[in-house]
Amino acid sequence: AAAGSRSGRGQARQVTREVEQDIANPSVFRVRGLDKSWFLQKGGVLFEAPDPRRFRLEVQFLDCCFGDQYAGLSRAEQAATTNWMLMVGACRSSWALTGYRDCKESGLYFLLHLNYRRSRWRVIGCPHDSVLEDVAGNAYTCDPQDGEQFELPAEQGQVLAVEFADGELWLMDDRKRAVRCQPANAEDRAPPRCLSAEPLCPAVLTPNCDTAFKATVV
């Protein structure tokens, strides 16, 4: 493992020092932090992929609520609510996570960020010059400052996933493909800057805010 990280248990290959892996259930991870405003990376988990050409990483958030249930909480309970954002994707297998700015060069990721009502996920790709395209062929910006971002409903018990197959990275909702992330130069058929010819692994990059999730490679 890289400096500041450790070898993981279960399906986790590497866990950075900021992330706590549950002792009883190695598929559960937690990180502590205070900044809910935007994604600032604080840690990450790299997973083993039995087949680097095709894998799916399923993620489910723990110990929180969404939508109408969240709206019914007191202000104090809302302020204490966890799980506001997460970054999930495919990382080069040779990359050692640092826990800081890994998304810039290590691979291709989806950034999931809840709206303030916790009713919808706003989704952009990272690096931010990537392009998102839904199953109908509609394109969406990955500019964090742009309002025309791809969105998904956020629900209690929701299982989100990233699937890498046939050289494409898809975000899945309830095991159905929703949107794919493409490197900026994908249409030029040049080797993508962030998805090289080397094998890839599923990865989760964690934010600097209280987060608890279950992640499983299937």
Short mmCIF file of N, CA and C in Angstrom, two decimals, residues 80-171:
data_model
loop_
_atom_site.label_atom_id
_atom_site.label_comp_id
_atom_site.label_asym_id
_atom_site.label_seq_id
_atom_site.Cartn_x
_atom_site.Cartn_y
_atom_site.Cartn_z
N ALA A 80 -27.52 17.28 11.14
CA ALA A 80 -26.69 16.13 11.49
C ALA A 80 -26.73 15.03 10.43
N THR A 81 -27.52 15.23 9.39
CA THR A 81 -27.67 14.21 8.35
C THR A 81 -26.37 14.03 7.57
N THR A 82 -26.02 12.77 7.30
CA THR A 82 -24.77 12.44 6.61
C THR A 82 -25.04 12.05 5.15
N ASN A 83 -23.95 11.79 4.42
CA ASN A 83 -24.02 11.29 3.05
C ASN A 83 -24.60 12.31 2.07
N TRP A 84 -23.76 13.21 1.61
CA TRP A 84 -24.18 14.24 0.66
C TRP A 84 -23.54 14.10 -0.71
N MET A 85 -22.43 13.39 -0.79
CA MET A 85 -21.75 13.28 -2.08
C MET A 85 -20.76 12.12 -2.05
N LEU A 86 -20.38 11.68 -3.24
CA LEU A 86 -19.42 10.60 -3.36
C LEU A 86 -18.94 10.57 -4.81
N MET A 87 -17.72 10.06 -5.03
CA MET A 87 -17.20 9.91 -6.38
C MET A 87 -16.90 8.43 -6.60
N VAL A 88 -17.44 7.87 -7.69
CA VAL A 88 -17.27 6.45 -7.98
C VAL A 88 -16.85 6.29 -9.44
N GLY A 89 -15.99 5.30 -9.71
CA GLY A 89 -15.56 5.13 -11.08
C GLY A 89 -14.54 4.04 -11.28
N ALA A 90 -13.70 4.23 -12.33
CA ALA A 90 -12.68 3.26 -12.71
C ALA A 90 -11.31 3.91 -12.61
N CYS A 91 -10.39 3.22 -11.93
CA CYS A 91 -9.05 3.74 -11.67
C CYS A 91 -8.02 2.82 -12.32
N ARG A 92 -6.94 3.40 -12.82
CA ARG A 92 -5.85 2.59 -13.35
C ARG A 92 -5.31 1.68 -12.25
N SER A 93 -5.10 0.42 -12.56
CA SER A 93 -4.71 -0.55 -11.53
C SER A 93 -3.34 -0.26 -10.94
N SER A 94 -2.48 0.45 -11.67
CA SER A 94 -1.14 0.76 -11.17
C SER A 94 -1.13 1.99 -10.25
N TRP A 95 -2.26 2.70 -10.17
CA TRP A 95 -2.31 3.94 -9.40
C TRP A 95 -2.44 3.63 -7.91
N ALA A 96 -1.64 4.29 -7.10
CA ALA A 96 -1.76 4.18 -5.65
C ALA A 96 -2.51 5.41 -5.15
N LEU A 97 -3.67 5.22 -4.57
CA LEU A 97 -4.48 6.34 -4.10
C LEU A 97 -3.72 7.16 -3.06
N THR A 98 -3.83 8.48 -3.18
CA THR A 98 -3.20 9.37 -2.21
C THR A 98 -4.21 9.91 -1.21
N GLY A 99 -5.51 9.86 -1.58
CA GLY A 99 -6.55 10.46 -0.74
C GLY A 99 -6.78 11.92 -1.05
N TYR A 100 -6.08 12.44 -2.09
CA TYR A 100 -6.19 13.87 -2.41
C TYR A 100 -6.05 14.06 -3.92
N ARG A 101 -7.07 14.60 -4.57
CA ARG A 101 -7.05 14.93 -6.00
C ARG A 101 -6.73 13.72 -6.88
N ASP A 102 -7.11 12.53 -6.44
CA ASP A 102 -6.87 11.34 -7.27
C ASP A 102 -7.66 11.36 -8.57
N CYS A 103 -8.80 12.05 -8.59
CA CYS A 103 -9.65 12.03 -9.77
C CYS A 103 -9.02 12.72 -10.97
N LYS A 104 -8.02 13.55 -10.76
CA LYS A 104 -7.47 14.35 -11.85
C LYS A 104 -6.72 13.52 -12.88
N GLU A 105 -6.05 12.44 -12.44
CA GLU A 105 -5.20 11.70 -13.36
C GLU A 105 -5.36 10.18 -13.28
N SER A 106 -6.06 9.68 -12.29
CA SER A 106 -6.02 8.24 -12.04
C SER A 106 -7.01 7.44 -12.87
N GLY A 107 -8.08 8.09 -13.38
CA GLY A 107 -9.10 7.33 -14.09
C GLY A 107 -10.26 8.20 -14.52
N LEU A 108 -11.45 7.62 -14.50
CA LEU A 108 -12.66 8.31 -14.92
C LEU A 108 -13.73 8.06 -13.86
N TYR A 109 -14.44 9.12 -13.43
CA TYR A 109 -15.34 9.01 -12.29
C TYR A 109 -16.64 9.76 -12.52
N PHE A 110 -17.67 9.32 -11.78
CA PHE A 110 -18.92 10.06 -11.64
C PHE A 110 -18.91 10.73 -10.27
N LEU A 111 -19.18 12.03 -10.24
CA LEU A 111 -19.37 12.74 -8.98
C LEU A 111 -20.86 12.86 -8.72
N LEU A 112 -21.31 12.29 -7.59
CA LEU A 112 -22.71 12.33 -7.17
C LEU A 112 -22.85 13.34 -6.05
N HIS A 113 -23.75 14.32 -6.24
CA HIS A 113 -23.90 15.39 -5.26
C HIS A 113 -25.40 15.65 -5.06
N LEU A 114 -25.89 15.46 -3.84
CA LEU A 114 -27.31 15.66 -3.55
C LEU A 114 -27.69 17.13 -3.59
N ASN A 115 -28.94 17.42 -4.05
CA ASN A 115 -29.46 18.78 -3.91
C ASN A 115 -29.85 19.02 -2.44
N TYR A 116 -30.17 20.26 -2.10
CA TYR A 116 -30.37 20.58 -0.69
C TYR A 116 -31.60 19.92 -0.11
N ARG A 117 -32.57 19.51 -0.92
CA ARG A 117 -33.75 18.80 -0.44
C ARG A 117 -33.50 17.29 -0.32
N ARG A 118 -32.33 16.85 -0.75
CA ARG A 118 -31.98 15.44 -0.76
C ARG A 118 -33.00 14.61 -1.54
N SER A 119 -33.46 15.16 -2.65
CA SER A 119 -34.43 14.47 -3.48
C SER A 119 -33.86 14.05 -4.84
N ARG A 120 -32.73 14.65 -5.23
CA ARG A 120 -32.14 14.33 -6.53
C ARG A 120 -30.61 14.37 -6.44
N TRP A 121 -29.99 13.46 -7.20
CA TRP A 121 -28.55 13.47 -7.36
C TRP A 121 -28.18 14.30 -8.58
N ARG A 122 -27.28 15.25 -8.41
CA ARG A 122 -26.67 15.92 -9.55
C ARG A 122 -25.41 15.14 -9.90
N VAL A 123 -25.21 14.87 -11.18
CA VAL A 123 -24.12 14.00 -11.61
C VAL A 123 -23.26 14.71 -12.65
N ILE A 124 -21.96 14.73 -12.42
CA ILE A 124 -21.02 15.21 -13.42
C ILE A 124 -19.86 14.23 -13.51
N GLY A 125 -19.10 14.29 -14.60
CA GLY A 125 -17.94 13.44 -14.77
C GLY A 125 -16.69 14.14 -14.29
N CYS A 126 -15.69 13.35 -13.97
CA CYS A 126 -14.40 13.89 -13.58
C CYS A 126 -13.31 13.00 -14.18
N PRO A 127 -12.31 13.58 -14.86
CA PRO A 127 -12.03 15.01 -15.02
C PRO A 127 -13.21 15.77 -15.65
N HIS A 128 -13.28 17.08 -15.39
CA HIS A 128 -14.45 17.86 -15.77
C HIS A 128 -14.52 18.20 -17.25
N ASP A 129 -13.52 17.79 -18.05
CA ASP A 129 -13.65 17.93 -19.50
C ASP A 129 -14.26 16.68 -20.12
N SER A 130 -14.73 15.76 -19.28
CA SER A 130 -15.43 14.57 -19.76
C SER A 130 -16.81 14.95 -20.28
N VAL A 131 -17.46 13.99 -20.92
CA VAL A 131 -18.80 14.20 -21.48
C VAL A 131 -19.72 13.12 -20.95
N LEU A 132 -20.91 13.52 -20.46
CA LEU A 132 -21.92 12.56 -20.04
C LEU A 132 -22.97 12.42 -21.14
N GLU A 133 -23.42 11.18 -21.35
CA GLU A 133 -24.45 10.92 -22.36
C GLU A 133 -25.42 9.89 -21.80
N ASP A 134 -26.73 10.21 -21.79
CA ASP A 134 -27.70 9.27 -21.23
C ASP A 134 -28.08 8.21 -22.27
N VAL A 135 -28.97 7.30 -21.88
CA VAL A 135 -29.32 6.17 -22.75
C VAL A 135 -30.07 6.62 -23.99
N ALA A 136 -30.63 7.84 -23.98
CA ALA A 136 -31.32 8.37 -25.16
C ALA A 136 -30.39 9.14 -26.08
N GLY A 137 -29.11 9.27 -25.68
CA GLY A 137 -28.15 9.99 -26.51
C GLY A 137 -28.03 11.46 -26.21
N ASN A 138 -28.69 11.94 -25.14
CA ASN A 138 -28.59 13.35 -24.77
C ASN A 138 -27.29 13.61 -24.01
N ALA A 139 -26.60 14.69 -24.35
CA ALA A 139 -25.32 15.02 -23.73
C ALA A 139 -25.51 16.03 -22.60
N TYR A 140 -24.67 15.94 -21.57
CA TYR A 140 -24.76 16.81 -20.40
C TYR A 140 -23.38 17.34 -20.04
N THR A 141 -23.37 18.54 -19.50
CA THR A 141 -22.12 19.18 -19.11
C THR A 141 -21.50 18.51 -17.88
N CYS A 142 -20.18 18.58 -17.80
CA CYS A 142 -19.46 18.17 -16.59
C CYS A 142 -18.81 19.37 -15.93
N ASP A 143 -19.21 20.56 -16.33
CA ASP A 143 -18.72 21.80 -15.72
C ASP A 143 -19.43 21.99 -14.38
N PRO A 144 -18.70 22.01 -13.25
CA PRO A 144 -19.35 22.16 -11.95
C PRO A 144 -20.15 23.45 -11.81
N GLN A 145 -19.82 24.47 -12.62
CA GLN A 145 -20.51 25.76 -12.52
C GLN A 145 -21.73 25.86 -13.41
N ASP A 146 -21.96 24.87 -14.26
CA ASP A 146 -23.06 24.90 -15.21
C ASP A 146 -24.30 24.27 -14.57
N GLY A 147 -25.47 24.83 -14.86
CA GLY A 147 -26.70 24.32 -14.27
C GLY A 147 -27.32 23.16 -15.01
N GLU A 148 -26.90 22.89 -16.23
CA GLU A 148 -27.52 21.84 -17.04
C GLU A 148 -26.83 20.50 -16.81
N GLN A 149 -26.90 20.01 -15.60
CA GLN A 149 -26.24 18.75 -15.26
C GLN A 149 -27.24 17.59 -15.27
N PHE A 150 -26.73 16.40 -15.47
CA PHE A 150 -27.58 15.21 -15.42
C PHE A 150 -28.05 15.00 -13.99
N GLU A 151 -29.32 14.57 -13.83
CA GLU A 151 -29.86 14.33 -12.50
C GLU A 151 -30.56 12.98 -12.42
N LEU A 152 -30.53 12.42 -11.22
CA LEU A 152 -31.22 11.17 -10.91
C LEU A 152 -32.06 11.37 -9.65
N PRO A 153 -33.22 10.73 -9.54
CA PRO A 153 -33.95 10.77 -8.28
C PRO A 153 -33.13 10.12 -7.17
N ALA A 154 -33.23 10.65 -5.96
CA ALA A 154 -32.57 10.07 -4.79
C ALA A 154 -33.64 9.45 -3.90
N GLU A 155 -33.44 8.20 -3.53
CA GLU A 155 -34.47 7.47 -2.79
C GLU A 155 -33.86 6.65 -1.66
N GLN A 156 -34.70 6.37 -0.66
CA GLN A 156 -34.28 5.54 0.45
C GLN A 156 -33.96 4.12 -0.04
N GLY A 157 -32.85 3.56 0.40
CA GLY A 157 -32.50 2.21 0.02
C GLY A 157 -31.98 2.06 -1.39
N GLN A 158 -31.72 3.17 -2.06
CA GLN A 158 -31.28 3.16 -3.45
C GLN A 158 -29.90 2.50 -3.60
N VAL A 159 -29.76 1.69 -4.65
CA VAL A 159 -28.48 1.08 -4.98
C VAL A 159 -27.98 1.71 -6.28
N LEU A 160 -26.90 2.46 -6.18
CA LEU A 160 -26.25 3.03 -7.35
C LEU A 160 -25.03 2.20 -7.69
N ALA A 161 -24.62 2.23 -8.95
CA ALA A 161 -23.47 1.40 -9.35
C ALA A 161 -22.76 2.05 -10.52
N VAL A 162 -21.47 1.72 -10.65
CA VAL A 162 -20.73 2.02 -11.87
C VAL A 162 -20.41 0.69 -12.53
N GLU A 163 -20.59 0.66 -13.84
CA GLU A 163 -20.29 -0.54 -14.62
C GLU A 163 -19.29 -0.18 -15.70
N PHE A 164 -18.20 -0.94 -15.75
CA PHE A 164 -17.24 -0.79 -16.83
C PHE A 164 -17.36 -2.02 -17.71
N ALA A 165 -17.70 -1.81 -18.99
CA ALA A 165 -17.88 -2.92 -19.92
C ALA A 165 -17.68 -2.42 -21.34
N ASP A 166 -17.01 -3.21 -22.15
CA ASP A 166 -16.78 -2.87 -23.56
C ASP A 166 -16.14 -1.49 -23.70
N GLY A 167 -15.24 -1.16 -22.77
CA GLY A 167 -14.52 0.11 -22.84
C GLY A 167 -15.34 1.32 -22.45
N GLU A 168 -16.54 1.13 -21.88
CA GLU A 168 -17.40 2.25 -21.50
C GLU A 168 -17.70 2.21 -20.00
N LEU A 169 -17.83 3.40 -19.41
CA LEU A 169 -18.14 3.52 -17.98
C LEU A 169 -19.55 4.08 -17.83
N TRP A 170 -20.42 3.30 -17.19
CA TRP A 170 -21.83 3.67 -17.02
C TRP A 170 -22.16 3.85 -15.54
N LEU A 171 -23.05 4.80 -15.26
CA LEU A 171 -23.67 4.92 -13.94
C LEU A 171 -25.01 4.21 -14.02
#
